[in-house]
Amino acid sequence: MKLTVKPNSKADQSLLRIQSHRRIIILTDGFSSPFLAKTAISLIRYRGDHVAAVLETVADGENAEDVFDIGESIPLISSLQEAPDADAIYIGIAPPGGKLPGDWRDLLKQAIRKRLDIVSGLHDFLTDDDELIVLAQEHRSQLIDVRRNQYRDIADAQPFREGCVRIHTVGQDCSLGKMVTTLEVERGLAERGESAAFVATGQTGIMISGHGVPIDCVVSDFVNGTIEHHIRQVETHDFLLIEGQGSIGHPAYSSVTAGLLHGSAPHGLIYCYEAGRSHIGGIEHFPLRSHQELIHAYEMLANLRHPCRIIGVAVNTRNLTEEQAYTELANAHETLGLPVCDVYRTGASPLVDAAIKLRQEVLSR
């Protein structure tokens, strides 16, 4: 469901521009692996009707599905000269460190001269580049850095609207499907006629929805207050599905996770993990905590702010065969005693059911 968010800053107004794009070229050139191009893959999955092409000169194939296993109707192009009519280029990669590849600058300048908007979720801000700014002004192109923000809100812990049930995804680690789980549960609730909305907290979610909070670029003191403020803008919905970030057990990103957990004051949590992963991604000497430990930690921390419990589990089984996946789901259900699914393989219905049940419990209190 589309959120109606009143823009209260220049950054918010730029994000609203994202909602108007209908002919998008996704740029992944030379970085089209599932890990680096996860932004592109999610854009194709959730905004596929708005994607006109993927610009990729290195990978073999004729369409996006040849590279990403999704997007059969979306052509691969090797230059802007081949591009269909378009209104924007979206940078579809999320490389470590978030830097803009140096050999992309000329391509971005070509796009600006074609009066295309440029949308980026990188940590290298386009709007810090004087040459690109001048060129964009000359050609009436807009540079949109979805991570750029000026949020300075401190949490006040005032109650949210009674009847607005908040469900937040949390995880065993980073990059294992929290955003996709959040979007699929929101979609499932909407299909059942419920008033539900997705609250993006990362660059890809913002590029999909055109609204949200780039929480990893908010000053640490303001993380809790920023998500709290954003929820107040959209709390007219009966369900808010709040995208999670990081992990409370991650040695690098736990602070963002804790800030979201307290700022959003969820009624329910969906715990996400990837089957077969044994160590923190990118820190191979650091083993993952057990599901039981992390579920206990999440519930304990959440309840310091607001009554909350885990309502279900989303398992990412992408590295398992179908038989192995169903065994994993059955074992997780038996071990954890919660509704379990893989939102890709088996659909989100068990989590949607759990969300509806949670709201009934909340309203009966």
mmCIF file of C-alpha atoms in Angstrom, residues 43-342:
data_model
loop_
_atom_site.group_PDB
_atom_site.id
_atom_site.type_symbol
_atom_site.label_atom_id
_atom_site.label_comp_id
_atom_site.label_asym_id
_atom_site.label_seq_id
_atom_site.Cartn_x
_atom_site.Cartn_y
_atom_site.Cartn_z
ATOM 1 C CA LEU A 43 14.193 -3.412 -7.833
ATOM 2 C CA ILE A 44 13.394 -5.932 -10.559
ATOM 3 C CA ARG A 45 11.347 -8.021 -8.138
ATOM 4 C CA TYR A 46 9.311 -5.171 -6.650
ATOM 5 C CA ARG A 47 9.383 -2.467 -9.344
ATOM 6 C CA GLY A 48 9.744 -4.647 -12.407
ATOM 7 C CA ASP A 49 6.913 -2.880 -14.234
ATOM 8 C CA HIS A 50 8.923 0.344 -13.981
ATOM 9 C CA VAL A 51 12.272 -1.102 -15.155
ATOM 10 C CA ALA A 52 13.015 -0.480 -18.828
ATOM 11 C CA ALA A 53 16.496 -2.062 -18.992
ATOM 12 C CA VAL A 54 19.617 -3.124 -17.113
ATOM 13 C CA LEU A 55 22.901 -1.608 -18.270
ATOM 14 C CA GLU A 56 25.602 -4.311 -18.144
ATOM 15 C CA THR A 57 28.499 -4.660 -20.581
ATOM 16 C CA VAL A 58 30.397 -7.589 -19.037
ATOM 17 C CA ALA A 59 27.870 -10.332 -18.206
ATOM 18 C CA ASP A 60 26.544 -12.581 -20.956
ATOM 19 C CA GLY A 61 22.848 -12.649 -21.726
ATOM 20 C CA GLU A 62 19.995 -10.920 -23.473
ATOM 21 C CA ASN A 63 17.771 -10.112 -20.517
ATOM 22 C CA ALA A 64 17.938 -9.610 -16.772
ATOM 23 C CA GLU A 65 16.866 -13.181 -16.045
ATOM 24 C CA ASP A 66 20.044 -14.472 -17.731
ATOM 25 C CA VAL A 67 22.065 -12.656 -15.067
ATOM 26 C CA PHE A 68 19.803 -12.418 -12.009
ATOM 27 C CA ASP A 69 17.320 -15.306 -12.454
ATOM 28 C CA ILE A 70 14.529 -12.735 -12.530
ATOM 29 C CA GLY A 71 13.328 -10.225 -15.116
ATOM 30 C CA GLU A 72 12.773 -12.182 -18.333
ATOM 31 C CA SER A 73 11.084 -9.235 -20.051
ATOM 32 C CA ILE A 74 13.781 -6.701 -19.086
ATOM 33 C CA PRO A 75 16.561 -6.340 -21.699
ATOM 34 C CA LEU A 76 20.267 -6.056 -20.997
ATOM 35 C CA ILE A 77 21.881 -3.123 -22.778
ATOM 36 C CA SER A 78 25.553 -2.288 -23.145
ATOM 37 C CA SER A 79 25.311 1.483 -23.630
ATOM 38 C CA LEU A 80 22.926 4.378 -23.194
ATOM 39 C CA GLN A 81 22.711 4.599 -26.974
ATOM 40 C CA GLU A 82 20.799 1.307 -26.867
ATOM 41 C CA ALA A 83 18.521 2.487 -24.087
ATOM 42 C CA PRO A 84 14.763 2.698 -24.547
ATOM 43 C CA ASP A 85 12.975 5.867 -23.476
ATOM 44 C CA ALA A 86 13.790 6.370 -19.809
ATOM 45 C CA ASP A 87 13.326 8.911 -17.042
ATOM 46 C CA ALA A 88 15.995 7.778 -14.542
ATOM 47 C CA ILE A 89 19.066 5.670 -13.911
ATOM 48 C CA TYR A 90 19.169 3.789 -10.612
ATOM 49 C CA ILE A 91 22.531 2.623 -9.314
ATOM 50 C CA GLY A 92 21.784 -1.031 -8.653
ATOM 51 C CA ILE A 93 24.798 -2.117 -6.614
ATOM 52 C CA ALA A 94 25.722 -2.066 -2.943
ATOM 53 C CA PRO A 95 29.498 -2.693 -2.867
ATOM 54 C CA PRO A 96 31.450 -2.848 0.429
ATOM 55 C CA GLY A 97 32.176 0.715 1.479
ATOM 56 C CA GLY A 98 29.461 2.092 -0.787
ATOM 57 C CA LYS A 99 31.853 3.767 -3.240
ATOM 58 C CA LEU A 100 30.954 4.794 -6.781
ATOM 59 C CA PRO A 101 33.046 2.857 -9.330
ATOM 60 C CA GLY A 102 35.431 5.358 -10.897
ATOM 61 C CA ASP A 103 34.745 4.311 -14.485
ATOM 62 C CA TRP A 104 31.023 5.048 -14.078
ATOM 63 C CA ARG A 105 31.444 8.828 -13.984
ATOM 64 C CA ASP A 106 31.459 9.275 -17.764
ATOM 65 C CA LEU A 107 28.363 7.120 -18.065
ATOM 66 C CA LEU A 108 26.556 9.165 -15.420
ATOM 67 C CA LYS A 109 27.486 12.366 -17.251
ATOM 68 C CA GLN A 110 26.030 10.914 -20.461
ATOM 69 C CA ALA A 111 22.823 10.103 -18.581
ATOM 70 C CA ILE A 112 22.576 13.619 -17.184
ATOM 71 C CA ARG A 113 22.993 15.081 -20.675
ATOM 72 C CA LYS A 114 19.998 12.933 -21.664
ATOM 73 C CA ARG A 115 18.089 14.646 -18.810
ATOM 74 C CA LEU A 116 17.785 11.452 -16.805
ATOM 75 C CA ASP A 117 17.545 11.625 -13.022
ATOM 76 C CA ILE A 118 20.254 9.674 -11.184
ATOM 77 C CA VAL A 119 19.204 7.768 -8.050
ATOM 78 C CA SER A 120 21.927 6.376 -5.801
ATOM 79 C CA GLY A 121 22.030 4.497 -2.527
ATOM 80 C CA LEU A 122 25.812 4.630 -2.227
ATOM 81 C CA HIS A 123 27.752 6.267 0.587
ATOM 82 C CA ASP A 124 29.587 8.349 -2.050
ATOM 83 C CA PHE A 125 27.046 11.135 -2.513
ATOM 84 C CA LEU A 126 26.434 12.407 -6.039
ATOM 85 C CA THR A 127 25.377 15.727 -4.521
ATOM 86 C CA ASP A 128 28.908 16.242 -3.197
ATOM 87 C CA ASP A 129 30.320 16.180 -6.739
ATOM 88 C CA ASP A 130 30.554 19.745 -8.066
ATOM 89 C CA GLU A 131 30.938 18.663 -11.690
ATOM 90 C CA LEU A 132 27.831 16.481 -11.609
ATOM 91 C CA ILE A 133 25.841 19.169 -9.783
ATOM 92 C CA VAL A 134 26.617 21.810 -12.413
ATOM 93 C CA LEU A 135 25.871 19.408 -15.257
ATOM 94 C CA ALA A 136 22.574 18.345 -13.650
ATOM 95 C CA GLN A 137 21.493 21.955 -13.217
ATOM 96 C CA GLU A 138 22.322 22.686 -16.849
ATOM 97 C CA HIS A 139 20.312 19.725 -18.171
ATOM 98 C CA ARG A 140 17.488 19.783 -15.604
ATOM 99 C CA SER A 141 18.392 16.397 -14.221
ATOM 100 C CA GLN A 142 17.963 15.598 -10.548
ATOM 101 C CA LEU A 143 20.630 13.885 -8.437
ATOM 102 C CA ILE A 144 19.021 11.880 -5.629
ATOM 103 C CA ASP A 145 21.114 10.382 -2.821
ATOM 104 C CA VAL A 146 18.656 8.275 -0.862
ATOM 105 C CA ARG A 147 21.083 7.986 2.063
ATOM 106 C CA ARG A 148 21.537 11.734 2.464
ATOM 107 C CA ASN A 149 19.523 13.116 5.371
ATOM 108 C CA GLN A 150 19.420 15.803 8.026
ATOM 109 C CA TYR A 151 17.395 13.969 10.676
ATOM 110 C CA ARG A 152 17.974 15.382 14.156
ATOM 111 C CA ASP A 153 15.117 13.856 16.152
ATOM 112 C CA ILE A 154 15.654 12.516 19.665
ATOM 113 C CA ALA A 155 13.158 9.905 20.854
ATOM 114 C CA ASP A 156 10.515 11.013 23.338
ATOM 115 C CA ALA A 157 8.932 7.540 23.817
ATOM 116 C CA GLN A 158 5.399 8.895 23.580
ATOM 117 C CA PRO A 159 2.843 6.203 22.667
ATOM 118 C CA PHE A 160 1.883 5.620 19.056
ATOM 119 C CA ARG A 161 -1.706 5.475 17.833
ATOM 120 C CA GLU A 162 -3.615 2.724 19.571
ATOM 121 C CA GLY A 163 -4.560 0.156 16.938
ATOM 122 C CA CYS A 164 -1.429 0.698 14.832
ATOM 123 C CA VAL A 165 0.300 -2.664 15.164
ATOM 124 C CA ARG A 166 4.008 -2.549 14.437
ATOM 125 C CA ILE A 167 5.878 -5.629 13.238
ATOM 126 C CA HIS A 168 9.632 -5.463 12.812
ATOM 127 C CA THR A 169 12.023 -7.919 11.138
ATOM 128 C CA VAL A 170 15.199 -8.844 13.003
ATOM 129 C CA GLY A 171 17.913 -11.324 12.139
ATOM 130 C CA GLN A 172 20.768 -13.615 13.008
ATOM 131 C CA ASP A 173 23.045 -11.599 10.700
ATOM 132 C CA CYS A 174 23.091 -9.025 7.891
ATOM 133 C CA SER A 175 22.021 -9.628 4.273
ATOM 134 C CA LEU A 176 19.770 -12.624 4.777
ATOM 135 C CA GLY A 177 16.332 -11.395 3.719
ATOM 136 C CA LYS A 178 14.863 -9.011 6.292
ATOM 137 C CA MET A 179 13.720 -6.497 3.666
ATOM 138 C CA VAL A 180 12.190 -9.135 1.395
ATOM 139 C CA THR A 181 10.396 -10.731 4.359
ATOM 140 C CA THR A 182 9.006 -7.355 5.404
ATOM 141 C CA LEU A 183 7.780 -6.584 1.892
ATOM 142 C CA GLU A 184 6.218 -10.024 1.420
ATOM 143 C CA VAL A 185 4.304 -9.860 4.707
ATOM 144 C CA GLU A 186 3.094 -6.346 3.843
ATOM 145 C CA ARG A 187 1.998 -7.611 0.426
ATOM 146 C CA GLY A 188 0.215 -10.601 1.977
ATOM 147 C CA LEU A 189 -1.689 -8.413 4.426
ATOM 148 C CA ALA A 190 -2.704 -5.995 1.656
ATOM 149 C CA GLU A 191 -3.966 -8.905 -0.465
ATOM 150 C CA ARG A 192 -6.239 -9.863 2.420
ATOM 151 C CA GLY A 193 -7.683 -6.366 2.516
ATOM 152 C CA GLU A 194 -5.770 -5.180 5.563
ATOM 153 C CA SER A 195 -4.472 -1.630 5.935
ATOM 154 C CA ALA A 196 -0.757 -2.381 5.850
ATOM 155 C CA ALA A 197 2.324 -0.397 4.859
ATOM 156 C CA PHE A 198 6.031 -1.069 4.473
ATOM 157 C CA VAL A 199 8.447 1.238 6.336
ATOM 158 C CA ALA A 200 11.829 1.261 4.584
ATOM 159 C CA THR A 201 14.984 1.776 6.629
ATOM 160 C CA GLY A 202 17.625 1.045 3.958
ATOM 161 C CA GLN A 203 18.567 2.371 0.554
ATOM 162 C CA THR A 204 17.042 -0.438 -1.492
ATOM 163 C CA GLY A 205 13.728 -0.282 0.331
ATOM 164 C CA ILE A 206 13.615 3.476 -0.194
ATOM 165 C CA MET A 207 14.370 3.085 -3.921
ATOM 166 C CA ILE A 208 11.519 0.576 -4.155
ATOM 167 C CA SER A 209 8.928 2.535 -2.192
ATOM 168 C CA GLY A 210 9.989 6.156 -2.595
ATOM 169 C CA HIS A 211 9.891 6.843 1.128
ATOM 170 C CA GLY A 212 11.664 5.788 4.292
ATOM 171 C CA VAL A 213 14.594 6.470 6.586
ATOM 172 C CA PRO A 214 18.234 5.733 5.566
ATOM 173 C CA ILE A 215 18.917 4.598 9.097
ATOM 174 C CA ASP A 216 22.586 3.647 8.645
ATOM 175 C CA CYS A 217 23.357 7.276 7.765
ATOM 176 C CA VAL A 218 21.547 8.818 10.726
ATOM 177 C CA VAL A 219 23.763 10.111 13.555
ATOM 178 C CA SER A 220 23.679 7.483 16.316
ATOM 179 C CA ASP A 221 21.982 9.702 18.920
ATOM 180 C CA PHE A 222 19.073 10.270 16.540
ATOM 181 C CA VAL A 223 18.393 6.734 15.251
ATOM 182 C CA ASN A 224 15.660 5.978 17.802
ATOM 183 C CA GLY A 225 13.970 9.342 17.412
ATOM 184 C CA THR A 226 14.155 9.321 13.618
ATOM 185 C CA ILE A 227 12.306 6.012 13.190
ATOM 186 C CA GLU A 228 9.880 7.067 15.931
ATOM 187 C CA HIS A 229 9.165 10.304 14.051
ATOM 188 C CA HIS A 230 8.724 8.493 10.744
ATOM 189 C CA ILE A 231 6.281 6.000 12.244
ATOM 190 C CA ARG A 232 4.186 8.864 13.598
ATOM 191 C CA GLN A 233 3.825 10.153 10.038
ATOM 192 C CA VAL A 234 2.247 6.889 8.845
ATOM 193 C CA GLU A 235 0.570 5.415 11.921
ATOM 194 C CA THR A 236 -2.914 5.721 10.404
ATOM 195 C CA HIS A 237 -2.357 2.205 8.995
ATOM 196 C CA ASP A 238 -3.472 -0.798 11.034
ATOM 197 C CA PHE A 239 -0.206 -2.639 10.314
ATOM 198 C CA LEU A 240 3.243 -1.143 9.863
ATOM 199 C CA LEU A 241 5.891 -3.562 8.597
ATOM 200 C CA ILE A 242 9.229 -2.078 9.612
ATOM 201 C CA GLU A 243 12.327 -3.220 7.742
ATOM 202 C CA GLY A 244 15.138 -4.450 9.977
ATOM 203 C CA GLN A 245 18.846 -3.699 9.707
ATOM 204 C CA GLY A 246 21.932 -5.523 10.943
ATOM 205 C CA SER A 247 21.749 -7.890 13.897
ATOM 206 C CA ILE A 248 21.899 -7.462 17.642
ATOM 207 C CA GLY A 249 24.698 -10.055 17.589
ATOM 208 C CA HIS A 250 26.743 -8.320 14.891
ATOM 209 C CA PRO A 251 29.962 -6.758 16.247
ATOM 210 C CA ALA A 252 29.811 -3.915 13.703
ATOM 211 C CA TYR A 253 26.118 -3.081 13.232
ATOM 212 C CA SER A 254 24.352 -3.895 16.505
ATOM 213 C CA SER A 255 23.860 -0.225 17.423
ATOM 214 C CA VAL A 256 21.575 0.420 14.429
ATOM 215 C CA THR A 257 19.626 -2.745 15.243
ATOM 216 C CA ALA A 258 19.067 -1.670 18.850
ATOM 217 C CA GLY A 259 18.050 1.841 17.799
ATOM 218 C CA LEU A 260 15.406 0.516 15.411
ATOM 219 C CA LEU A 261 14.175 -1.951 18.015
ATOM 220 C CA HIS A 262 13.567 0.743 20.608
ATOM 221 C CA GLY A 263 12.527 3.567 18.293
ATOM 222 C CA SER A 264 9.845 1.546 16.500
ATOM 223 C CA ALA A 265 8.513 -0.027 19.727
ATOM 224 C CA PRO A 266 7.165 -3.099 17.902
ATOM 225 C CA HIS A 267 4.395 -5.349 19.144
ATOM 226 C CA GLY A 268 5.862 -8.294 17.237
ATOM 227 C CA LEU A 269 9.127 -9.425 15.691
ATOM 228 C CA ILE A 270 9.830 -11.759 12.786
ATOM 229 C CA TYR A 271 13.155 -13.517 13.221
ATOM 230 C CA CYS A 272 15.118 -14.125 9.988
ATOM 231 C CA TYR A 273 18.065 -16.395 9.288
ATOM 232 C CA GLU A 274 19.848 -18.064 6.379
ATOM 233 C CA ALA A 275 20.093 -21.840 6.506
ATOM 234 C CA GLY A 276 23.673 -23.099 6.468
ATOM 235 C CA ARG A 277 25.356 -19.860 7.520
ATOM 236 C CA SER A 278 27.675 -20.428 10.486
ATOM 237 C CA HIS A 279 29.681 -17.195 10.843
ATOM 238 C CA ILE A 280 29.011 -13.462 10.649
ATOM 239 C CA GLY A 281 29.107 -12.377 7.012
ATOM 240 C CA GLY A 282 32.436 -10.719 6.265
ATOM 241 C CA ILE A 283 33.885 -11.643 9.688
ATOM 242 C CA GLU A 284 34.591 -15.313 9.208
ATOM 243 C CA HIS A 285 36.333 -15.774 12.571
ATOM 244 C CA PHE A 286 33.177 -14.646 14.428
ATOM 245 C CA PRO A 287 30.595 -17.463 14.828
ATOM 246 C CA LEU A 288 26.877 -16.756 14.800
ATOM 247 C CA ARG A 289 24.940 -16.964 18.050
ATOM 248 C CA SER A 290 22.273 -19.650 18.265
ATOM 249 C CA HIS A 291 18.683 -18.875 17.316
ATOM 250 C CA GLN A 292 17.552 -19.444 20.878
ATOM 251 C CA GLU A 293 20.114 -16.984 22.264
ATOM 252 C CA LEU A 294 19.205 -14.294 19.768
ATOM 253 C CA ILE A 295 15.450 -14.744 20.089
ATOM 254 C CA HIS A 296 15.815 -14.347 23.865
ATOM 255 C CA ALA A 297 18.031 -11.270 23.397
ATOM 256 C CA TYR A 298 15.642 -9.613 20.938
ATOM 257 C CA GLU A 299 12.614 -10.175 23.140
ATOM 258 C CA MET A 300 14.434 -8.959 26.241
ATOM 259 C CA LEU A 301 15.698 -5.784 24.551
ATOM 260 C CA ALA A 302 12.369 -5.038 22.863
ATOM 261 C CA ASN A 303 10.464 -5.383 26.123
ATOM 262 C CA LEU A 304 12.635 -2.738 27.758
ATOM 263 C CA ARG A 305 10.738 -0.294 25.510
ATOM 264 C CA HIS A 306 7.384 -1.936 24.738
ATOM 265 C CA PRO A 307 5.635 -5.312 25.249
ATOM 266 C CA CYS A 308 6.775 -7.499 22.366
ATOM 267 C CA ARG A 309 7.325 -11.094 21.281
ATOM 268 C CA ILE A 310 8.632 -13.069 18.305
ATOM 269 C CA ILE A 311 5.626 -14.073 16.185
ATOM 270 C CA GLY A 312 7.319 -16.107 13.456
ATOM 271 C CA VAL A 313 10.477 -17.131 11.645
ATOM 272 C CA ALA A 314 11.550 -16.477 8.046
ATOM 273 C CA VAL A 315 14.212 -18.864 6.763
ATOM 274 C CA ASN A 316 16.304 -18.095 3.686
ATOM 275 C CA THR A 317 16.895 -21.512 2.069
ATOM 276 C CA ARG A 318 18.511 -20.275 -1.159
ATOM 277 C CA ASN A 319 21.527 -22.562 -0.781
ATOM 278 C CA LEU A 320 19.474 -25.709 -0.136
ATOM 279 C CA THR A 321 17.766 -28.163 -2.435
ATOM 280 C CA GLU A 322 13.978 -28.293 -2.252
ATOM 281 C CA GLU A 323 14.069 -31.429 -0.087
ATOM 282 C CA GLN A 324 16.678 -29.907 2.221
ATOM 283 C CA ALA A 325 14.663 -26.688 2.447
ATOM 284 C CA TYR A 326 11.477 -28.400 3.596
ATOM 285 C CA THR A 327 13.464 -30.388 6.160
ATOM 286 C CA GLU A 328 15.003 -27.154 7.451
ATOM 287 C CA LEU A 329 11.599 -25.481 7.772
ATOM 288 C CA ALA A 330 10.143 -28.462 9.617
ATOM 289 C CA ASN A 331 13.102 -28.611 12.000
ATOM 290 C CA ALA A 332 12.901 -24.880 12.712
ATOM 291 C CA HIS A 333 9.179 -25.135 13.472
ATOM 292 C CA GLU A 334 9.738 -28.070 15.830
ATOM 293 C CA THR A 335 12.753 -26.517 17.556
ATOM 294 C CA LEU A 336 11.497 -22.947 17.920
ATOM 295 C CA GLY A 337 7.768 -23.613 18.239
ATOM 296 C CA LEU A 338 6.823 -20.745 15.938
ATOM 297 C CA PRO A 339 5.244 -20.317 12.476
ATOM 298 C CA VAL A 340 8.021 -20.817 9.911
ATOM 299 C CA CYS A 341 8.327 -20.254 6.164
ATOM 300 C CA ASP A 342 10.651 -19.246 3.353
#
